[in-house]
mmCIF file of C-alpha atoms and ligand atoms in Angstrom:
data_model
loop_
_atom_site.group_PDB
_atom_site.id
_atom_site.type_symbol
_atom_site.label_atom_id
_atom_site.label_comp_id
_atom_site.label_asym_id
_atom_site.label_seq_id
_atom_site.Cartn_x
_atom_site.Cartn_y
_atom_site.Cartn_z
ATOM 1 C CA UNK A 24 0.000 0.000 0.000
ATOM 2 C CA UNK A 25 1.018 3.636 -0.363
ATOM 3 C CA UNK A 26 1.861 5.575 2.794
ATOM 4 C CA UNK A 27 3.570 8.764 3.949
ATOM 5 C CA UNK A 28 6.740 7.625 5.711
ATOM 6 C CA UNK A 29 9.659 9.350 7.428
ATOM 7 C CA UNK A 30 13.088 7.922 8.346
ATOM 8 C CA UNK A 31 14.393 10.921 10.303
ATOM 9 C CA UNK A 32 13.108 13.988 12.086
ATOM 10 C CA UNK A 33 12.887 17.213 10.121
ATOM 11 C CA UNK A 34 10.801 19.580 8.007
ATOM 12 C CA UNK A 35 8.007 18.296 5.705
ATOM 13 C CA UNK A 36 10.826 17.441 3.226
ATOM 14 C CA UNK A 37 11.477 14.245 5.239
ATOM 15 C CA UNK A 38 7.997 12.930 4.372
ATOM 16 C CA UNK A 39 8.018 10.503 1.433
ATOM 17 C CA UNK A 40 5.234 8.649 -0.361
ATOM 18 C CA UNK A 41 6.339 5.000 -0.390
ATOM 19 C CA UNK A 42 5.085 1.490 -1.003
ATOM 20 C CA UNK A 43 4.983 -0.365 2.360
ATOM 21 C CA UNK A 44 3.464 -3.610 3.644
ATOM 22 C CA UNK A 45 -0.236 -3.448 4.419
ATOM 23 C CA UNK A 46 -0.744 -3.881 8.195
ATOM 24 C CA UNK A 47 -2.436 -7.005 9.544
ATOM 25 C CA UNK A 48 -5.005 -6.541 12.340
ATOM 26 C CA UNK A 49 -4.393 -8.161 15.721
ATOM 27 C CA UNK A 50 -7.202 -9.819 17.695
ATOM 28 C CA UNK A 51 -8.557 -6.524 19.054
ATOM 29 C CA UNK A 52 -7.916 -4.432 15.938
ATOM 30 C CA UNK A 53 -9.687 -3.485 12.748
ATOM 31 C CA UNK A 54 -8.089 -2.872 9.353
ATOM 32 C CA UNK A 55 -9.615 0.232 7.770
ATOM 33 C CA UNK A 56 -9.340 1.310 4.140
ATOM 34 C CA UNK A 57 -8.677 5.031 4.623
ATOM 35 C CA UNK A 58 -10.941 7.289 2.540
ATOM 36 C CA UNK A 59 -9.699 10.486 4.196
ATOM 37 C CA UNK A 60 -7.313 11.547 6.961
ATOM 38 C CA UNK A 61 -6.975 14.888 8.729
ATOM 39 C CA UNK A 62 -3.924 16.757 9.958
ATOM 40 C CA UNK A 63 -3.311 17.857 13.524
ATOM 41 C CA UNK A 64 -0.575 19.910 15.183
ATOM 42 C CA UNK A 65 0.465 16.599 16.776
ATOM 43 C CA UNK A 66 1.529 15.297 13.340
ATOM 44 C CA UNK A 67 4.034 18.064 12.685
ATOM 45 C CA UNK A 68 5.336 18.068 16.267
ATOM 46 C CA UNK A 69 6.126 14.352 15.877
ATOM 47 C CA UNK A 70 7.478 14.828 12.329
ATOM 48 C CA UNK A 71 9.961 17.436 13.598
ATOM 49 C CA UNK A 72 10.638 15.780 16.966
ATOM 50 C CA UNK A 73 9.865 19.214 18.391
ATOM 51 C CA UNK A 74 10.088 19.838 21.291
ATOM 52 C CA UNK A 75 13.157 17.611 21.757
ATOM 53 C CA UNK A 76 11.721 16.183 24.974
ATOM 54 C CA UNK A 77 8.997 14.498 22.894
ATOM 55 C CA UNK A 78 11.695 12.339 21.249
ATOM 56 C CA UNK A 79 12.108 10.406 24.503
ATOM 57 C CA UNK A 80 8.734 8.770 23.873
ATOM 58 C CA UNK A 81 8.487 9.054 20.052
ATOM 59 C CA UNK A 82 11.997 7.710 19.244
ATOM 60 C CA UNK A 83 15.504 9.175 19.577
ATOM 61 C CA UNK A 84 16.526 9.231 15.862
ATOM 62 C CA UNK A 85 13.159 8.956 14.105
ATOM 63 C CA UNK A 86 9.563 8.631 15.206
ATOM 64 C CA UNK A 87 7.983 5.197 15.541
ATOM 65 C CA UNK A 88 5.782 4.243 13.822
ATOM 66 C CA UNK A 89 7.299 5.772 10.686
ATOM 67 C CA UNK A 90 3.932 6.382 8.989
ATOM 68 C CA UNK A 91 2.531 9.808 9.962
ATOM 69 C CA UNK A 92 -1.107 10.789 10.483
ATOM 70 C CA UNK A 93 -3.586 10.179 13.288
ATOM 71 C CA UNK A 94 -7.209 10.944 12.316
ATOM 72 C CA UNK A 95 -8.985 8.864 9.693
ATOM 73 C CA UNK A 96 -12.350 7.928 8.229
ATOM 74 C CA UNK A 97 -12.942 4.934 5.993
ATOM 75 C CA UNK A 98 -14.367 1.422 5.675
ATOM 76 C CA UNK A 99 -13.539 -1.621 7.787
ATOM 77 C CA UNK A 100 -12.058 -4.328 5.551
ATOM 78 C CA UNK A 101 -11.082 -6.857 8.238
ATOM 79 C CA UNK A 102 -11.665 -7.282 11.972
ATOM 80 C CA UNK A 103 -9.626 -9.244 14.555
ATOM 81 C CA UNK A 104 -11.104 -12.331 16.216
ATOM 82 C CA UNK A 105 -12.009 -10.498 19.448
ATOM 83 C CA UNK A 106 -13.749 -7.559 17.724
ATOM 84 C CA UNK A 107 -17.529 -7.786 18.111
ATOM 85 C CA UNK A 108 -18.698 -4.175 17.627
ATOM 86 C CA UNK A 109 -17.421 -3.599 14.094
ATOM 87 C CA UNK A 110 -17.448 -5.715 10.943
ATOM 88 C CA UNK A 111 -16.186 -5.483 7.352
ATOM 89 C CA UNK A 112 -18.088 -2.903 5.332
ATOM 90 C CA UNK A 113 -18.787 -0.591 8.309
ATOM 91 C CA UNK A 114 -18.122 3.100 7.668
ATOM 92 C CA UNK A 115 -16.033 4.319 10.604
ATOM 93 C CA UNK A 116 -13.924 7.147 11.952
ATOM 94 C CA UNK A 117 -11.191 7.116 14.552
ATOM 95 C CA UNK A 118 -7.812 8.136 15.804
ATOM 96 C CA UNK A 119 -4.609 6.074 15.685
ATOM 97 C CA UNK A 120 -1.059 6.583 14.384
ATOM 98 C CA UNK A 121 -0.453 5.613 10.743
ATOM 99 C CA UNK A 122 -3.445 7.308 9.107
ATOM 100 C CA UNK A 123 -1.601 8.909 6.141
ATOM 101 C CA UNK A 124 -1.863 5.659 4.190
ATOM 102 C CA UNK A 125 -4.237 3.599 2.102
ATOM 103 C CA UNK A 126 -4.915 1.317 5.094
ATOM 104 C CA UNK A 127 -4.573 1.747 8.847
ATOM 105 C CA UNK A 128 -4.845 -0.814 11.665
ATOM 106 C CA UNK A 129 -6.365 0.498 14.885
ATOM 107 C CA UNK A 130 -7.588 -0.989 18.190
ATOM 108 C CA UNK A 131 -11.376 -1.253 18.107
ATOM 109 C CA UNK A 132 -11.703 0.971 21.197
ATOM 110 C CA UNK A 133 -10.546 4.052 19.229
ATOM 111 C CA UNK A 134 -12.778 3.460 16.183
ATOM 112 C CA UNK A 135 -16.514 4.057 15.975
ATOM 113 C CA UNK A 136 -19.346 4.323 13.464
ATOM 114 C CA UNK A 137 -18.951 7.411 11.261
ATOM 115 C CA UNK A 138 -21.678 10.083 11.528
ATOM 116 C CA UNK A 139 -24.155 9.177 8.798
ATOM 117 C CA UNK A 140 -24.613 12.751 7.587
ATOM 118 C CA UNK A 141 -20.902 13.438 6.929
ATOM 119 C CA UNK A 142 -18.661 12.742 3.957
ATOM 120 C CA UNK A 143 -15.459 10.814 4.712
ATOM 121 C CA UNK A 144 -13.491 14.069 4.451
ATOM 122 C CA UNK A 145 -15.724 15.777 7.010
ATOM 123 C CA UNK A 146 -15.693 12.734 9.318
ATOM 124 C CA UNK A 147 -11.883 12.539 9.230
ATOM 125 C CA UNK A 148 -11.797 16.139 10.503
ATOM 126 C CA UNK A 149 -13.480 15.197 13.766
ATOM 127 C CA UNK A 150 -11.712 12.714 16.076
ATOM 128 C CA UNK A 151 -8.658 14.348 17.685
ATOM 129 C CA UNK A 152 -9.801 17.963 17.527
ATOM 130 C CA UNK A 153 -13.410 17.126 18.445
ATOM 131 C CA UNK A 154 -12.418 14.984 21.419
ATOM 132 C CA UNK A 155 -9.965 17.656 22.619
ATOM 133 C CA UNK A 156 -12.715 20.284 22.571
ATOM 134 C CA UNK A 157 -15.254 17.955 24.203
ATOM 135 C CA UNK A 158 -12.884 16.838 26.973
ATOM 136 C CA UNK A 159 -11.723 20.373 27.726
ATOM 137 C CA UNK A 160 -15.251 21.736 28.096
ATOM 138 C CA UNK A 161 -16.414 18.699 30.077
ATOM 139 C CA UNK A 162 -13.418 18.834 32.454
ATOM 140 C CA UNK A 163 -14.163 22.528 33.021
ATOM 141 C CA UNK A 164 -17.826 21.640 33.776
ATOM 142 C CA UNK A 165 -19.166 24.048 31.159
ATOM 143 C CA UNK A 166 -22.959 24.306 31.273
ATOM 144 C CA UNK A 167 -25.795 26.780 30.761
ATOM 145 C CA UNK A 168 -24.604 30.372 30.986
ATOM 146 C CA UNK A 169 -20.995 29.518 31.759
ATOM 147 C CA UNK A 170 -18.952 32.369 30.304
ATOM 148 C CA UNK A 171 -16.320 30.737 28.088
ATOM 149 C CA UNK A 172 -13.621 32.400 26.009
ATOM 150 C CA UNK A 173 -11.944 30.320 23.287
ATOM 151 C CA UNK A 174 -8.515 31.630 22.253
ATOM 152 C CA UNK A 175 -7.839 30.179 18.790
ATOM 153 C CA UNK A 176 -11.531 29.819 17.916
ATOM 154 C CA UNK A 177 -10.959 29.463 14.143
ATOM 155 C CA UNK A 178 -8.537 26.528 14.405
ATOM 156 C CA UNK A 179 -9.109 22.786 14.291
ATOM 157 C CA UNK A 180 -9.974 22.459 17.990
ATOM 158 C CA UNK A 181 -11.434 25.954 18.373
ATOM 159 C CA UNK A 182 -14.164 25.498 15.753
ATOM 160 C CA UNK A 183 -15.383 22.416 17.643
ATOM 161 C CA UNK A 184 -15.016 24.125 21.047
ATOM 162 C CA UNK A 185 -17.195 27.083 20.041
ATOM 163 C CA UNK A 186 -19.990 24.834 18.753
ATOM 164 C CA UNK A 187 -19.880 22.324 21.634
ATOM 165 C CA UNK A 188 -19.833 25.116 24.236
ATOM 166 C CA UNK A 189 -22.885 26.647 22.548
ATOM 167 C CA UNK A 190 -24.658 23.267 22.558
ATOM 168 C CA UNK A 191 -24.062 23.144 26.337
ATOM 169 C CA UNK A 192 -25.762 26.531 26.725
ATOM 170 C CA UNK A 193 -22.614 28.553 27.430
ATOM 171 C CA UNK A 194 -22.090 32.207 26.617
ATOM 172 C CA UNK A 195 -19.194 31.987 24.166
ATOM 173 C CA UNK A 196 -16.572 34.562 23.285
ATOM 174 C CA UNK A 197 -14.402 33.624 20.311
ATOM 175 C CA UNK A 198 -10.932 35.102 19.793
ATOM 176 C CA UNK A 199 -9.847 35.114 16.149
ATOM 177 C CA UNK A 200 -8.409 37.402 13.474
ATOM 178 C CA UNK A 201 -10.431 39.735 11.249
ATOM 179 C CA UNK A 202 -10.660 37.300 8.336
ATOM 180 C CA UNK A 203 -12.280 34.615 10.530
ATOM 181 C CA UNK A 204 -14.947 36.731 12.229
ATOM 182 C CA UNK A 205 -17.717 35.552 9.891
ATOM 183 C CA UNK A 206 -16.683 31.918 10.320
ATOM 184 C CA UNK A 207 -16.850 31.945 14.132
ATOM 185 C CA UNK A 208 -20.080 33.948 14.021
ATOM 186 C CA UNK A 209 -21.596 31.244 11.799
ATOM 187 C CA UNK A 210 -20.534 28.639 14.402
ATOM 188 C CA UNK A 211 -22.637 30.414 17.019
ATOM 189 C CA UNK A 212 -20.181 32.594 18.978
ATOM 190 C CA UNK A 213 -22.056 35.201 21.060
ATOM 191 C CA UNK A 214 -19.151 37.641 21.192
ATOM 192 C CA UNK A 215 -16.073 37.963 19.016
ATOM 193 C CA UNK A 216 -12.725 39.522 19.851
ATOM 194 C CA UNK A 217 -10.461 40.309 16.908
ATOM 195 C CA UNK A 218 -6.972 39.621 18.237
ATOM 196 C CA UNK A 219 -5.410 41.949 15.675
ATOM 197 C CA UNK A 220 -7.175 44.861 17.430
ATOM 198 C CA UNK A 221 -7.873 43.798 21.019
ATOM 199 C CA UNK A 222 -6.274 41.609 23.668
ATOM 200 C CA UNK A 223 -8.798 39.550 25.647
ATOM 201 C CA UNK A 224 -6.346 39.219 28.539
ATOM 202 C CA UNK A 225 -6.135 42.985 28.982
ATOM 203 C CA UNK A 226 -9.765 44.127 28.837
ATOM 204 C CA UNK A 227 -12.287 44.293 31.710
ATOM 205 C CA UNK A 228 -14.159 41.049 30.954
ATOM 206 C CA UNK A 229 -13.702 38.016 33.193
ATOM 207 C CA UNK A 230 -14.638 34.487 32.123
ATOM 208 C CA UNK A 231 -15.604 31.371 34.068
ATOM 209 C CA UNK A 232 -13.544 29.316 31.599
ATOM 210 C CA UNK A 233 -10.542 30.427 29.547
ATOM 211 C CA UNK A 234 -9.884 27.759 26.901
ATOM 212 C CA UNK A 235 -6.443 28.524 25.507
ATOM 213 C CA UNK A 236 -5.539 26.881 22.205
ATOM 214 C CA UNK A 237 -2.809 29.282 21.127
ATOM 215 C CA UNK A 238 -0.368 29.586 24.021
ATOM 216 C CA UNK A 239 0.655 33.112 23.034
ATOM 217 C CA UNK A 240 -0.210 34.756 26.343
ATOM 218 C CA UNK A 241 1.707 34.377 29.621
ATOM 219 C CA UNK A 242 -0.021 32.340 32.313
ATOM 220 C CA UNK A 243 -0.507 35.425 34.489
ATOM 221 C CA UNK A 244 -2.465 37.134 31.718
ATOM 222 C CA UNK A 245 -4.631 34.072 31.049
ATOM 223 C CA UNK A 246 -5.392 33.928 34.783
ATOM 224 C CA UNK A 247 -6.274 37.603 34.784
ATOM 225 C CA UNK A 248 -8.943 36.903 32.148
ATOM 226 C CA UNK A 249 -10.550 34.271 34.398
ATOM 227 C CA UNK A 250 -12.814 34.930 37.405
ATOM 228 C CA UNK A 251 -11.264 34.338 40.874
ATOM 229 C CA UNK A 252 -12.830 30.844 40.961
ATOM 230 C CA UNK A 253 -12.587 30.292 37.216
ATOM 231 C CA UNK A 254 -10.805 27.645 35.152
ATOM 232 C CA UNK A 255 -7.928 28.107 32.723
ATOM 233 C CA UNK A 256 -7.567 25.203 30.279
ATOM 234 C CA UNK A 257 -4.031 24.853 28.961
ATOM 235 C CA UNK A 258 -3.833 22.678 25.873
ATOM 236 C CA UNK A 259 -0.325 23.243 24.579
ATOM 237 C CA UNK A 260 -0.177 25.624 21.693
ATOM 238 C CA UNK A 261 2.540 28.219 21.576
ATOM 239 C CA UNK A 262 4.255 28.892 18.295
ATOM 240 C CA UNK A 263 7.500 27.005 18.675
ATOM 241 C CA UNK A 264 10.577 28.443 16.976
ATOM 242 C CA UNK A 265 11.760 24.848 16.657
ATOM 243 C CA UNK A 266 14.696 23.071 18.205
ATOM 244 C CA UNK A 267 13.769 23.767 21.806
ATOM 245 C CA UNK A 268 13.831 21.326 24.702
ATOM 246 C CA UNK A 269 10.269 21.820 25.949
ATOM 247 C CA UNK A 270 8.873 24.345 23.404
ATOM 248 C CA UNK A 271 5.193 25.011 23.916
ATOM 249 C CA UNK A 272 5.232 22.791 27.024
ATOM 250 C CA UNK A 273 6.676 25.719 29.021
ATOM 251 C CA UNK A 274 3.245 27.213 29.650
ATOM 252 C CA UNK A 275 1.867 23.823 30.675
ATOM 253 C CA UNK A 276 4.729 23.128 33.089
ATOM 254 C CA UNK A 277 4.197 26.544 34.708
ATOM 255 C CA UNK A 278 0.481 25.799 35.008
ATOM 256 C CA UNK A 279 1.127 22.429 36.621
ATOM 257 C CA UNK A 280 3.561 23.919 39.141
ATOM 258 C CA UNK A 281 1.277 26.797 40.098
ATOM 259 C CA UNK A 282 -1.996 24.825 40.119
ATOM 260 C CA UNK A 283 -1.802 23.637 43.717
ATOM 261 C CA UNK A 284 -1.152 27.115 45.141
ATOM 262 C CA UNK A 285 -4.001 29.118 43.593
ATOM 263 C CA UNK A 286 -7.778 29.215 43.926
ATOM 264 C CA UNK A 287 -8.373 29.223 40.189
ATOM 265 C CA UNK A 288 -8.316 25.859 38.471
ATOM 266 C CA UNK A 289 -5.382 25.532 36.077
ATOM 267 C CA UNK A 290 -6.260 22.491 34.030
ATOM 268 C CA UNK A 291 -3.738 20.827 31.738
ATOM 269 C CA UNK A 292 -5.641 19.106 28.969
ATOM 270 C CA UNK A 293 -4.451 15.769 27.659
ATOM 271 C CA UNK A 294 -6.946 14.409 25.134
ATOM 272 C CA UNK A 295 -7.283 10.627 24.813
ATOM 273 C CA UNK A 296 -9.062 8.794 21.992
ATOM 274 C CA UNK A 297 -12.039 6.592 22.801
ATOM 275 C CA UNK A 298 -15.307 5.279 21.423
ATOM 276 C CA UNK A 299 -17.478 6.925 24.113
ATOM 277 C CA UNK A 300 -16.370 10.398 23.014
ATOM 278 C CA UNK A 301 -16.576 9.479 19.305
ATOM 279 C CA UNK A 302 -20.162 8.361 19.932
ATOM 280 C CA UNK A 303 -20.959 11.591 21.826
ATOM 281 C CA UNK A 304 -19.581 13.648 18.928
ATOM 282 C CA UNK A 305 -21.539 11.562 16.417
ATOM 283 C CA UNK A 306 -24.768 12.299 18.314
ATOM 284 C CA UNK A 307 -24.100 16.051 18.224
ATOM 285 C CA UNK A 308 -23.212 15.886 14.521
ATOM 286 C CA UNK A 309 -26.247 13.821 13.542
ATOM 287 C CA UNK A 310 -28.460 16.169 15.584
ATOM 288 C CA UNK A 311 -27.124 19.017 13.443
ATOM 289 C CA UNK A 312 -25.594 21.005 16.320
ATOM 290 C CA UNK A 313 -21.967 20.236 15.405
ATOM 291 C CA UNK A 314 -20.550 20.711 11.915
ATOM 292 C CA UNK A 315 -16.894 20.072 11.063
ATOM 293 C CA UNK A 316 -15.239 22.840 9.063
ATOM 294 C CA UNK A 317 -12.860 21.757 6.297
ATOM 295 C CA UNK A 318 -10.403 24.324 4.996
ATOM 296 C CA UNK A 319 -8.391 22.458 2.329
ATOM 297 C CA UNK A 320 -8.126 18.932 0.925
ATOM 298 C CA UNK A 321 -4.876 17.586 -0.596
ATOM 299 C CA UNK A 322 -4.124 14.252 -2.294
ATOM 300 C CA UNK A 323 -1.980 11.901 -0.165
ATOM 301 C CA UNK A 324 1.027 12.551 -2.441
ATOM 302 C CA UNK A 325 0.884 16.253 -1.480
ATOM 303 C CA UNK A 326 0.935 15.600 2.288
ATOM 304 C CA UNK A 327 4.228 17.549 2.749
ATOM 305 C CA UNK A 328 2.493 20.605 1.240
ATOM 306 C CA UNK A 329 -0.515 20.087 3.510
ATOM 307 C CA UNK A 330 1.727 19.859 6.595
ATOM 308 C CA UNK A 331 3.603 23.001 5.509
ATOM 309 C CA UNK A 332 0.273 24.822 5.359
ATOM 310 C CA UNK A 333 -0.835 23.571 8.804
ATOM 311 C CA UNK A 334 2.531 24.464 10.321
ATOM 312 C CA UNK A 335 1.924 28.114 9.525
ATOM 313 C CA UNK A 336 -0.737 27.919 12.258
ATOM 314 C CA UNK A 337 -3.250 29.904 10.248
ATOM 315 C CA UNK A 338 -5.349 27.078 8.822
ATOM 316 C CA UNK A 339 -9.061 27.749 9.030
ATOM 317 C CA UNK A 340 -10.174 24.665 10.960
ATOM 318 C CA UNK A 341 -9.233 21.339 9.384
ATOM 319 C CA UNK A 342 -6.881 20.213 6.601
ATOM 320 C CA UNK A 343 -7.549 16.845 4.930
ATOM 321 C CA UNK A 344 -5.586 14.384 2.801
ATOM 322 C CA UNK A 345 -7.193 11.692 0.661
ATOM 323 C CA UNK A 346 -5.424 8.555 -0.613
HETATM 324 N N1 LIG B 2 -3.507 18.960 24.975
HETATM 325 C C1 LIG B 2 -4.064 18.223 24.032
HETATM 326 O O1 LIG B 2 -4.496 17.090 24.269
HETATM 327 C C2 LIG B 2 -4.204 18.792 22.637
HETATM 328 C C3 LIG B 2 -4.961 18.133 21.670
HETATM 329 C C4 LIG B 2 -5.113 18.723 20.412
HETATM 330 C C5 LIG B 2 -4.456 19.928 20.137
HETATM 331 N N2 LIG B 2 -3.696 20.506 21.106
HETATM 332 C C6 LIG B 2 -3.008 21.786 20.840
HETATM 333 O O2 LIG B 2 -3.998 22.784 20.694
HETATM 334 C C7 LIG B 2 -3.499 23.786 19.817
HETATM 335 C C8 LIG B 2 -4.585 24.129 18.806
HETATM 336 O O3 LIG B 2 -4.761 23.035 17.927
HETATM 337 P P1 LIG B 2 -5.508 23.253 16.567
HETATM 338 O O4 LIG B 2 -5.579 21.937 15.891
HETATM 339 O O5 LIG B 2 -6.757 24.014 16.811
HETATM 340 O O6 LIG B 2 -4.450 24.199 15.808
HETATM 341 P P2 LIG B 2 -4.595 24.911 14.405
HETATM 342 O O7 LIG B 2 -5.800 24.414 13.685
HETATM 343 O O8 LIG B 2 -3.283 24.806 13.714
HETATM 344 O O9 LIG B 2 -4.812 26.444 14.798
HETATM 345 C C9 LIG B 2 -4.766 27.369 13.773
HETATM 346 C C10 LIG B 2 -5.684 28.533 14.120
HETATM 347 O O10 LIG B 2 -5.097 29.295 15.168
HETATM 348 C C11 LIG B 2 -5.464 30.655 14.931
HETATM 349 N N3 LIG B 2 -4.517 31.578 15.549
HETATM 350 C C12 LIG B 2 -3.216 31.741 15.217
HETATM 351 N N4 LIG B 2 -2.685 32.720 15.988
HETATM 352 C C13 LIG B 2 -3.678 33.159 16.819
HETATM 353 C C14 LIG B 2 -3.754 34.132 17.837
HETATM 354 N N5 LIG B 2 -2.694 34.882 18.160
HETATM 355 N N6 LIG B 2 -4.928 34.304 18.502
HETATM 356 C C15 LIG B 2 -6.008 33.568 18.186
HETATM 357 N N7 LIG B 2 -6.024 32.626 17.192
HETATM 358 C C16 LIG B 2 -4.853 32.423 16.530
HETATM 359 C C17 LIG B 2 -5.429 30.771 13.434
HETATM 360 O O11 LIG B 2 -6.302 31.821 13.023
HETATM 361 P P3 LIG B 2 -5.721 33.073 12.160
HETATM 362 O O12 LIG B 2 -5.272 32.518 10.850
HETATM 363 O O13 LIG B 2 -6.865 33.973 12.053
HETATM 364 O O14 LIG B 2 -4.569 33.625 12.960
HETATM 365 C C18 LIG B 2 -5.926 29.433 12.936
HETATM 366 O O15 LIG B 2 -7.298 29.435 12.630
HETATM 367 C C19 LIG B 2 -2.229 23.228 19.164
HETATM 368 O O16 LIG B 2 -1.125 23.867 19.720
HETATM 369 C C20 LIG B 2 -2.233 21.774 19.534
HETATM 370 O O17 LIG B 2 -0.924 21.270 19.705
HETATM 371 C C21 LIG B 2 -3.569 19.977 22.332
#
């Protein structure tokens, strides 16, 4: 099968389209023919081995597995002996390394039935970003009238966060640039702050939940934007210059160290894939309250170009590749 493979860390130039062996599903796995895959910041962080600390778990010289990509949507072509929930022919979506390929093998507990009203491209946009948004808002106990600000509202995670927060009844402020105002308005944001003109961490408004997806503000300023008993969700972010030891993790480490000494809740988000959250997202999507936003679609052979675009950190929601 064809797959996007890398043998060393580096820029998108290290990504090569190659013929590799098709994976064989284990007892608890399904083999999926990938119809579409989506890109996430995670993919380029692993591709570059940036921050360096991430190489301790991903591999010292090159990342393992060598095939990039995480989010996928497609059709089950084979299921392991212990898999009872899914069978060949099922249209599914899920999250597992190795998605930039014609086939991916994934444990059945990270794969679920694809929302019926989405194309494969739209479905592939959902898993990692959708689960991150869902988990963040759930951990912060967002509900009716919670005042939530989403910094990075036009990105992959942000576009889901705005819509899910609205579906929970929250009062949502979206922070984005001028060109994305109409997009976040169409997703249901109640208030919009254009970051090219105003700084949400410096004005008089205070929020019950500050959901930070950009990492471009110091922790003290994010805390200032939250109420005295509010929650600051730290998800990573932070435009890395590359080649640093902890890169965007600096903000997270500070948050973890300070968390036990302050009244505000400083919550470090670590999204995990799972069928329960994929099912919850499917329900919202099929009910019409959650719509994935796709910015661009590239053929698999142009994955390096797609990653280069995502790395600029100005993609409008999700970028897709199709085999
Ligand atoms: N902790 C976890 O488990 C977890 C899981 C998933 C993702 N993450 C992290 O969450 C972050 C967001 O992920 P993502 O997929 O949403 O990224 P993304 O899609 O690459 O974000 C791009 C968006 O960010 C916006 N943006 C750039 N600079 C901004 C600024 N100064 N203020 C407000 N918005 C700005 C861009 O809008 P403009 O073009 O208008 O600037 C663009 O729409 C990433 O750093 C990722 O690593 C963490």
